mmCIF file of C-alpha atoms and ligand atoms in Angstrom:
data_model
loop_
_atom_site.group_PDB
_atom_site.id
_atom_site.type_symbol
_atom_site.label_atom_id
_atom_site.label_comp_id
_atom_site.label_asym_id
_atom_site.label_seq_id
_atom_site.Cartn_x
_atom_site.Cartn_y
_atom_site.Cartn_z
ATOM 1 C CA UNK A 1253 1.605 -1.040 -18.987
ATOM 2 C CA UNK A 1254 2.800 2.496 -18.834
ATOM 3 C CA UNK A 1255 5.995 3.361 -16.958
ATOM 4 C CA UNK A 1256 5.325 6.882 -15.673
ATOM 5 C CA UNK A 1257 8.199 9.222 -14.839
ATOM 6 C CA UNK A 1258 6.866 11.167 -11.865
ATOM 7 C CA UNK A 1259 9.890 13.428 -11.362
ATOM 8 C CA UNK A 1260 13.612 13.032 -12.081
ATOM 9 C CA UNK A 1261 14.665 9.611 -10.647
ATOM 10 C CA UNK A 1262 11.176 8.460 -9.582
ATOM 11 C CA UNK A 1263 9.077 6.074 -11.678
ATOM 12 C CA UNK A 1264 5.872 4.150 -11.233
ATOM 13 C CA UNK A 1265 3.342 1.864 -12.773
ATOM 14 C CA UNK A 1266 0.023 3.169 -11.525
ATOM 15 C CA UNK A 1267 -2.301 2.311 -14.439
ATOM 16 C CA UNK A 1268 -3.699 -0.779 -12.692
ATOM 17 C CA UNK A 1269 -1.787 -3.163 -15.052
ATOM 18 C CA UNK A 1270 0.183 -4.575 -12.081
ATOM 19 C CA UNK A 1271 -2.912 -4.433 -9.752
ATOM 20 C CA UNK A 1272 -1.112 -2.838 -6.796
ATOM 21 C CA UNK A 1273 1.063 0.097 -7.952
ATOM 22 C CA UNK A 1274 4.829 -0.489 -8.308
ATOM 23 C CA UNK A 1275 7.338 2.343 -7.774
ATOM 24 C CA UNK A 1276 11.063 2.720 -8.359
ATOM 25 C CA UNK A 1277 13.548 5.305 -7.029
ATOM 26 C CA UNK A 1278 16.858 5.687 -8.877
ATOM 27 C CA UNK A 1279 19.585 6.622 -6.367
ATOM 28 C CA UNK A 1280 23.159 7.637 -7.214
ATOM 29 C CA UNK A 1281 24.463 4.027 -7.104
ATOM 30 C CA UNK A 1282 21.455 1.768 -7.201
ATOM 31 C CA UNK A 1283 17.758 1.324 -7.836
ATOM 32 C CA UNK A 1284 15.131 0.686 -5.121
ATOM 33 C CA UNK A 1285 11.746 -0.768 -5.979
ATOM 34 C CA UNK A 1286 8.746 -0.342 -3.751
ATOM 35 C CA UNK A 1287 6.141 -3.147 -3.886
ATOM 36 C CA UNK A 1288 6.217 -5.849 -6.549
ATOM 37 C CA UNK A 1289 2.652 -5.850 -7.842
ATOM 38 C CA UNK A 1290 0.719 -8.897 -9.130
ATOM 39 C CA UNK A 1291 1.880 -9.300 -12.723
ATOM 40 C CA UNK A 1292 5.218 -11.107 -12.985
ATOM 41 C CA UNK A 1293 6.054 -10.401 -16.661
ATOM 42 C CA UNK A 1294 5.269 -6.698 -16.424
ATOM 43 C CA UNK A 1295 7.225 -6.166 -13.196
ATOM 44 C CA UNK A 1296 10.222 -8.014 -14.692
ATOM 45 C CA UNK A 1297 9.957 -5.783 -17.770
ATOM 46 C CA UNK A 1298 9.852 -2.644 -15.612
ATOM 47 C CA UNK A 1299 12.975 -3.697 -13.695
ATOM 48 C CA UNK A 1300 14.877 -4.629 -16.871
ATOM 49 C CA UNK A 1301 13.945 -1.432 -18.709
ATOM 50 C CA UNK A 1302 14.979 0.832 -15.796
ATOM 51 C CA UNK A 1303 18.296 -1.035 -15.244
ATOM 52 C CA UNK A 1304 19.097 -0.768 -18.940
ATOM 53 C CA UNK A 1305 18.188 2.900 -19.143
ATOM 54 C CA UNK A 1306 20.098 3.948 -16.056
ATOM 55 C CA UNK A 1307 22.965 1.418 -16.169
ATOM 56 C CA UNK A 1308 22.318 0.754 -12.437
ATOM 57 C CA UNK A 1309 21.375 -2.386 -10.571
ATOM 58 C CA UNK A 1310 18.393 -2.941 -8.293
ATOM 59 C CA UNK A 1311 19.527 -3.677 -4.747
ATOM 60 C CA UNK A 1312 16.389 -3.302 -2.629
ATOM 61 C CA UNK A 1313 12.699 -4.180 -2.761
ATOM 62 C CA UNK A 1314 10.733 -2.400 -0.010
ATOM 63 C CA UNK A 1315 7.322 -3.947 0.793
ATOM 64 C CA UNK A 1316 4.598 -1.582 2.078
ATOM 65 C CA UNK A 1317 2.319 -4.324 3.421
ATOM 66 C CA UNK A 1318 1.313 -7.918 3.202
ATOM 67 C CA UNK A 1319 -1.418 -8.030 0.543
ATOM 68 C CA UNK A 1320 -0.847 -10.307 -2.516
ATOM 69 C CA UNK A 1321 -1.380 -7.506 -5.071
ATOM 70 C CA UNK A 1322 1.710 -5.808 -3.594
ATOM 71 C CA UNK A 1323 4.013 -8.787 -2.962
ATOM 72 C CA UNK A 1324 3.293 -11.501 -5.569
ATOM 73 C CA UNK A 1325 6.035 -10.093 -7.782
ATOM 74 C CA UNK A 1326 8.706 -10.539 -5.080
ATOM 75 C CA UNK A 1327 10.436 -13.371 -6.974
ATOM 76 C CA UNK A 1328 11.482 -10.834 -9.638
ATOM 77 C CA UNK A 1329 13.701 -9.346 -6.879
ATOM 78 C CA UNK A 1330 15.030 -12.624 -5.429
ATOM 79 C CA UNK A 1331 18.606 -11.376 -5.743
ATOM 80 C CA UNK A 1332 17.890 -8.160 -3.776
ATOM 81 C CA UNK A 1333 17.429 -7.316 -0.134
ATOM 82 C CA UNK A 1334 13.681 -7.498 0.417
ATOM 83 C CA UNK A 1335 12.583 -5.410 3.408
ATOM 84 C CA UNK A 1336 9.268 -5.045 5.236
ATOM 85 C CA UNK A 1337 8.109 -4.252 8.769
ATOM 86 C CA UNK A 1338 8.290 -7.125 11.197
ATOM 87 C CA UNK A 1339 4.516 -7.148 11.385
ATOM 88 C CA UNK A 1340 4.172 -7.518 7.582
ATOM 89 C CA UNK A 1341 6.636 -10.420 7.566
ATOM 90 C CA UNK A 1342 4.666 -12.167 10.303
ATOM 91 C CA UNK A 1343 1.422 -11.887 8.351
ATOM 92 C CA UNK A 1344 3.181 -13.184 5.179
ATOM 93 C CA UNK A 1345 4.456 -16.269 7.056
ATOM 94 C CA UNK A 1346 0.920 -16.868 8.371
ATOM 95 C CA UNK A 1347 -0.566 -16.489 4.886
ATOM 96 C CA UNK A 1348 1.946 -18.931 3.444
ATOM 97 C CA UNK A 1349 0.455 -21.601 5.686
ATOM 98 C CA UNK A 1350 -3.119 -20.705 4.892
ATOM 99 C CA UNK A 1351 -4.400 -18.822 1.802
ATOM 100 C CA UNK A 1352 -1.060 -18.907 0.032
ATOM 101 C CA UNK A 1353 -0.368 -22.653 0.636
ATOM 102 C CA UNK A 1354 0.905 -24.337 -2.590
ATOM 103 C CA UNK A 1355 -2.446 -25.876 -3.549
ATOM 104 C CA UNK A 1356 -4.191 -22.555 -2.969
ATOM 105 C CA UNK A 1357 -1.646 -20.798 -5.241
ATOM 106 C CA UNK A 1358 -2.258 -23.321 -8.012
ATOM 107 C CA UNK A 1359 -6.002 -22.677 -7.752
ATOM 108 C CA UNK A 1360 -5.482 -18.923 -7.681
ATOM 109 C CA UNK A 1361 -3.403 -18.947 -10.864
ATOM 110 C CA UNK A 1362 -5.977 -21.146 -12.555
ATOM 111 C CA UNK A 1363 -8.797 -18.775 -11.665
ATOM 112 C CA UNK A 1364 -6.891 -15.625 -12.499
ATOM 113 C CA UNK A 1365 -8.347 -13.374 -15.182
ATOM 114 C CA UNK A 1366 -5.083 -13.849 -17.109
ATOM 115 C CA UNK A 1367 -3.160 -16.848 -15.659
ATOM 116 C CA UNK A 1368 -0.001 -15.875 -17.551
ATOM 117 C CA UNK A 1369 0.439 -12.869 -15.174
ATOM 118 C CA UNK A 1370 1.057 -15.260 -12.279
ATOM 119 C CA UNK A 1371 2.634 -18.297 -14.036
ATOM 120 C CA UNK A 1372 5.333 -19.827 -11.852
ATOM 121 C CA UNK A 1373 4.366 -17.790 -8.806
ATOM 122 C CA UNK A 1374 6.160 -18.626 -5.561
ATOM 123 C CA UNK A 1375 5.929 -16.650 -2.337
ATOM 124 C CA UNK A 1376 9.217 -14.903 -1.524
ATOM 125 C CA UNK A 1377 9.490 -13.597 2.013
ATOM 126 C CA UNK A 1378 11.413 -10.497 3.195
ATOM 127 C CA UNK A 1379 15.098 -11.052 3.855
ATOM 128 C CA UNK A 1380 15.194 -8.288 6.488
ATOM 129 C CA UNK A 1381 12.641 -6.558 8.723
ATOM 130 C CA UNK A 1382 12.341 -3.446 10.903
ATOM 131 C CA UNK A 1383 10.075 -2.587 13.804
ATOM 132 C CA UNK A 1384 9.080 1.026 13.204
ATOM 133 C CA UNK A 1385 11.600 2.874 11.031
ATOM 134 C CA UNK A 1386 14.724 2.396 8.945
ATOM 135 C CA UNK A 1387 16.832 4.552 6.604
ATOM 136 C CA UNK A 1388 18.821 3.940 3.491
ATOM 137 C CA UNK A 1389 21.391 6.521 2.468
ATOM 138 C CA UNK A 1390 23.093 6.590 -0.940
ATOM 139 C CA UNK A 1391 25.307 9.654 -1.558
ATOM 140 C CA UNK A 1392 23.178 12.700 -0.825
ATOM 141 C CA UNK A 1393 19.865 10.835 -1.188
ATOM 142 C CA UNK A 1394 18.061 9.541 1.860
ATOM 143 C CA UNK A 1395 15.153 7.088 1.971
ATOM 144 C CA UNK A 1396 13.038 6.738 5.110
ATOM 145 C CA UNK A 1397 10.884 3.655 5.531
ATOM 146 C CA UNK A 1398 8.416 4.022 8.333
ATOM 147 C CA UNK A 1399 5.577 1.919 9.772
ATOM 148 C CA UNK A 1400 2.337 3.657 10.762
ATOM 149 C CA UNK A 1401 -0.394 1.045 10.571
ATOM 150 C CA UNK A 1402 -3.791 2.048 9.113
ATOM 151 C CA UNK A 1403 -4.766 -0.152 6.184
ATOM 152 C CA UNK A 1404 -2.931 -2.975 8.010
ATOM 153 C CA UNK A 1405 -0.910 -2.941 11.230
ATOM 154 C CA UNK A 1406 2.276 -3.491 9.232
ATOM 155 C CA UNK A 1407 1.552 -0.755 6.700
ATOM 156 C CA UNK A 1408 4.642 1.370 6.060
ATOM 157 C CA UNK A 1409 5.453 4.305 3.800
ATOM 158 C CA UNK A 1410 8.611 5.281 1.920
ATOM 159 C CA UNK A 1411 9.594 8.947 2.107
ATOM 160 C CA UNK A 1412 12.381 10.491 0.064
ATOM 161 C CA UNK A 1413 13.025 14.094 1.180
ATOM 162 C CA UNK A 1414 15.466 14.580 -1.673
ATOM 163 C CA UNK A 1415 12.961 13.711 -4.430
ATOM 164 C CA UNK A 1416 10.018 15.099 -2.358
ATOM 165 C CA UNK A 1417 7.971 11.943 -2.980
ATOM 166 C CA UNK A 1418 6.129 9.602 -0.677
ATOM 167 C CA UNK A 1419 5.033 6.066 -1.537
ATOM 168 C CA UNK A 1420 2.141 5.117 0.681
ATOM 169 C CA UNK A 1421 0.977 1.602 -0.317
ATOM 170 C CA UNK A 1422 -2.695 1.019 0.467
ATOM 171 C CA UNK A 1423 -3.057 3.820 3.025
ATOM 172 C CA UNK A 1424 -3.911 5.720 -0.149
ATOM 173 C CA UNK A 1425 -6.518 4.640 -2.671
ATOM 174 C CA UNK A 1426 -6.866 7.729 -4.884
ATOM 175 C CA UNK A 1427 -10.284 8.378 -6.445
ATOM 176 C CA UNK A 1428 -11.645 5.095 -4.919
ATOM 177 C CA UNK A 1429 -13.150 4.106 -1.630
ATOM 178 C CA UNK A 1430 -10.326 2.364 0.277
ATOM 179 C CA UNK A 1431 -10.247 -1.287 1.330
ATOM 180 C CA UNK A 1432 -10.290 -0.937 5.120
ATOM 181 C CA UNK A 1433 -11.650 -4.297 6.203
ATOM 182 C CA UNK A 1434 -8.374 -6.193 6.772
ATOM 183 C CA UNK A 1435 -8.190 -7.892 10.244
ATOM 184 C CA UNK A 1436 -5.624 -5.401 11.528
ATOM 185 C CA UNK A 1437 -7.024 -2.237 9.848
ATOM 186 C CA UNK A 1438 -7.279 0.735 12.250
ATOM 187 C CA UNK A 1439 -9.014 4.005 11.305
ATOM 188 C CA UNK A 1440 -7.300 6.032 14.055
ATOM 189 C CA UNK A 1441 -3.814 4.947 13.002
ATOM 190 C CA UNK A 1442 -4.878 5.622 9.382
ATOM 191 C CA UNK A 1443 -5.875 9.200 10.272
ATOM 192 C CA UNK A 1444 -2.552 9.743 12.071
ATOM 193 C CA UNK A 1445 -0.677 8.393 9.050
ATOM 194 C CA UNK A 1446 -2.482 10.728 6.650
ATOM 195 C CA UNK A 1447 -1.734 13.719 8.956
ATOM 196 C CA UNK A 1448 1.919 12.672 9.002
ATOM 197 C CA UNK A 1449 1.996 12.454 5.161
ATOM 198 C CA UNK A 1450 0.577 16.006 4.939
ATOM 199 C CA UNK A 1451 3.096 17.352 7.434
ATOM 200 C CA UNK A 1452 6.033 16.399 5.196
ATOM 201 C CA UNK A 1453 7.561 18.467 2.418
ATOM 202 C CA UNK A 1454 6.198 16.386 -0.465
ATOM 203 C CA UNK A 1455 5.245 17.228 -4.077
ATOM 204 C CA UNK A 1456 4.050 13.780 -5.203
ATOM 205 C CA UNK A 1457 2.188 11.026 -3.374
ATOM 206 C CA UNK A 1458 2.284 7.518 -4.909
ATOM 207 C CA UNK A 1459 -0.779 5.559 -3.732
ATOM 208 C CA UNK A 1460 -1.219 1.757 -3.583
ATOM 209 C CA UNK A 1461 -4.059 2.096 -6.094
ATOM 210 C CA UNK A 1462 -4.998 4.993 -8.385
ATOM 211 C CA UNK A 1463 -2.976 7.824 -9.923
ATOM 212 C CA UNK A 1464 -0.055 9.762 -8.467
ATOM 213 C CA UNK A 1465 -1.453 12.743 -6.531
ATOM 214 C CA UNK A 1466 -0.760 15.922 -4.646
ATOM 215 C CA UNK A 1467 -1.677 17.116 -1.140
ATOM 216 C CA UNK A 1468 -5.321 17.999 -2.156
ATOM 217 C CA UNK A 1469 -6.236 14.333 -2.728
ATOM 218 C CA UNK A 1470 -4.659 13.288 0.576
ATOM 219 C CA UNK A 1471 -6.612 16.036 2.337
ATOM 220 C CA UNK A 1472 -9.839 14.887 0.589
ATOM 221 C CA UNK A 1473 -9.413 11.332 1.979
ATOM 222 C CA UNK A 1474 -8.377 12.686 5.439
ATOM 223 C CA UNK A 1475 -11.518 14.853 5.534
ATOM 224 C CA UNK A 1476 -13.677 11.832 4.640
ATOM 225 C CA UNK A 1477 -12.177 9.325 7.119
ATOM 226 C CA UNK A 1478 -12.203 11.921 9.920
ATOM 227 C CA UNK A 1479 -15.903 12.668 9.286
ATOM 228 C CA UNK A 1480 -16.722 8.960 9.290
ATOM 229 C CA UNK A 1481 -14.753 8.261 12.559
ATOM 230 C CA UNK A 1482 -16.201 11.369 14.282
ATOM 231 C CA UNK A 1483 -19.735 10.353 13.421
ATOM 232 C CA UNK A 1484 -19.180 6.768 14.548
ATOM 233 C CA UNK A 1485 -17.659 7.918 17.855
ATOM 234 C CA UNK A 1486 -20.601 10.274 18.489
ATOM 235 C CA UNK A 1487 -23.188 7.590 17.720
ATOM 236 C CA UNK A 1488 -21.389 5.001 19.844
ATOM 237 C CA UNK A 1489 -21.433 7.488 22.724
ATOM 238 C CA UNK A 1490 -25.146 7.950 22.203
ATOM 239 C CA UNK A 1491 -25.673 4.186 22.478
ATOM 240 C CA UNK A 1492 -26.812 3.680 18.909
ATOM 241 C CA UNK A 1493 -26.723 0.171 17.377
ATOM 242 C CA UNK A 1494 -24.102 -0.994 14.902
ATOM 243 C CA UNK A 1495 -26.704 -1.162 12.220
ATOM 244 C CA UNK A 1496 -27.855 2.435 12.790
ATOM 245 C CA UNK A 1497 -24.223 3.631 12.864
ATOM 246 C CA UNK A 1498 -23.202 1.897 9.630
ATOM 247 C CA UNK A 1499 -26.326 3.097 7.877
ATOM 248 C CA UNK A 1500 -25.727 6.741 8.881
ATOM 249 C CA UNK A 1501 -22.007 6.631 8.136
ATOM 250 C CA UNK A 1502 -22.732 5.148 4.724
ATOM 251 C CA UNK A 1503 -24.462 8.405 3.766
ATOM 252 C CA UNK A 1504 -21.273 10.492 3.960
ATOM 253 C CA UNK A 1505 -20.381 11.228 0.347
ATOM 254 C CA UNK A 1506 -17.120 9.781 -1.020
ATOM 255 C CA UNK A 1507 -15.794 7.938 -4.094
ATOM 256 C CA UNK A 1508 -17.439 4.493 -4.668
ATOM 257 C CA UNK A 1509 -15.304 1.379 -4.075
ATOM 258 C CA UNK A 1510 -13.953 -0.806 -6.849
ATOM 259 C CA UNK A 1511 -15.790 -3.803 -5.427
ATOM 260 C CA UNK A 1512 -19.310 -3.011 -4.092
ATOM 261 C CA UNK A 1513 -18.983 -4.995 -0.838
ATOM 262 C CA UNK A 1514 -15.773 -3.143 0.208
ATOM 263 C CA UNK A 1515 -17.571 -0.109 1.627
ATOM 264 C CA UNK A 1516 -19.768 -1.939 4.109
ATOM 265 C CA UNK A 1517 -17.000 -4.324 5.218
ATOM 266 C CA UNK A 1518 -14.698 -1.350 5.687
ATOM 267 C CA UNK A 1519 -17.192 0.666 7.729
ATOM 268 C CA UNK A 1520 -17.939 -2.430 9.837
ATOM 269 C CA UNK A 1521 -14.276 -2.887 10.592
ATOM 270 C CA UNK A 1522 -13.845 0.775 11.567
ATOM 271 C CA UNK A 1523 -16.893 0.540 13.805
ATOM 272 C CA UNK A 1524 -15.541 -2.639 15.451
ATOM 273 C CA UNK A 1525 -12.245 -0.895 16.260
ATOM 274 C CA UNK A 1526 -13.909 2.260 17.628
ATOM 275 C CA UNK A 1527 -16.573 0.345 19.604
ATOM 276 C CA UNK A 1528 -13.993 -1.880 21.312
ATOM 277 C CA UNK A 1529 -12.330 1.120 22.990
HETATM 278 ZN ZN1 ZN B 2052 -3.662 -3.793 0.633
#
């Protein structure tokens, strides 16, 4: 694990050791973490190190969206306010009854590449939620937490105008094809979110997966997803079949996905959303 200092007061683990990236903002009187990753010992170590180094306490954990690789470390922040969008909380409650039921969790830990990363895992839900937007102010530092949808309907980003950083969760997969096949994924909301990110005065973008980036990488993904959506819309209007549309869209050049099946499932989901309009 490498704790990377992005800029004064902003830190992240974005080397993949926690699966989903984990970020931390040091404010004048407190520390705020964003997403809790999927490696309990490493996230605990990150929190302890930062608190020791700064002499400040962690008070908030902000959750960008519902996926396990971003929330399984929540128990490390049990004593903090844990905040997500209402939609994310609803999905977490649903998952607790299905794929995160206690017997499923036991099985998941057993089958994990390194079971020690998830030993003792319990699902910890948000303690507070918001519909579309909330703000945290500490001295002269402001944190804006806003829901856009895209990767999931509850997907929300954290924007700090003071530190000129934006933490996007899985609306950004840098240098990788994104996972866009979640049930509530929406390519049009995703495009709108990326345009919003680019409109802000930001120096550093912290993705859900991949390295910390600048505007060029966001633009690269926006160009790709816009091309894919435009082509799908055009072919849908021409009455082409789903198979023809996926095949043609698949030819647009972009980074390969981490898991081979991700690309087709993502394109199918995007097609389904666009075709249902
Ligand atoms: Zn995700």
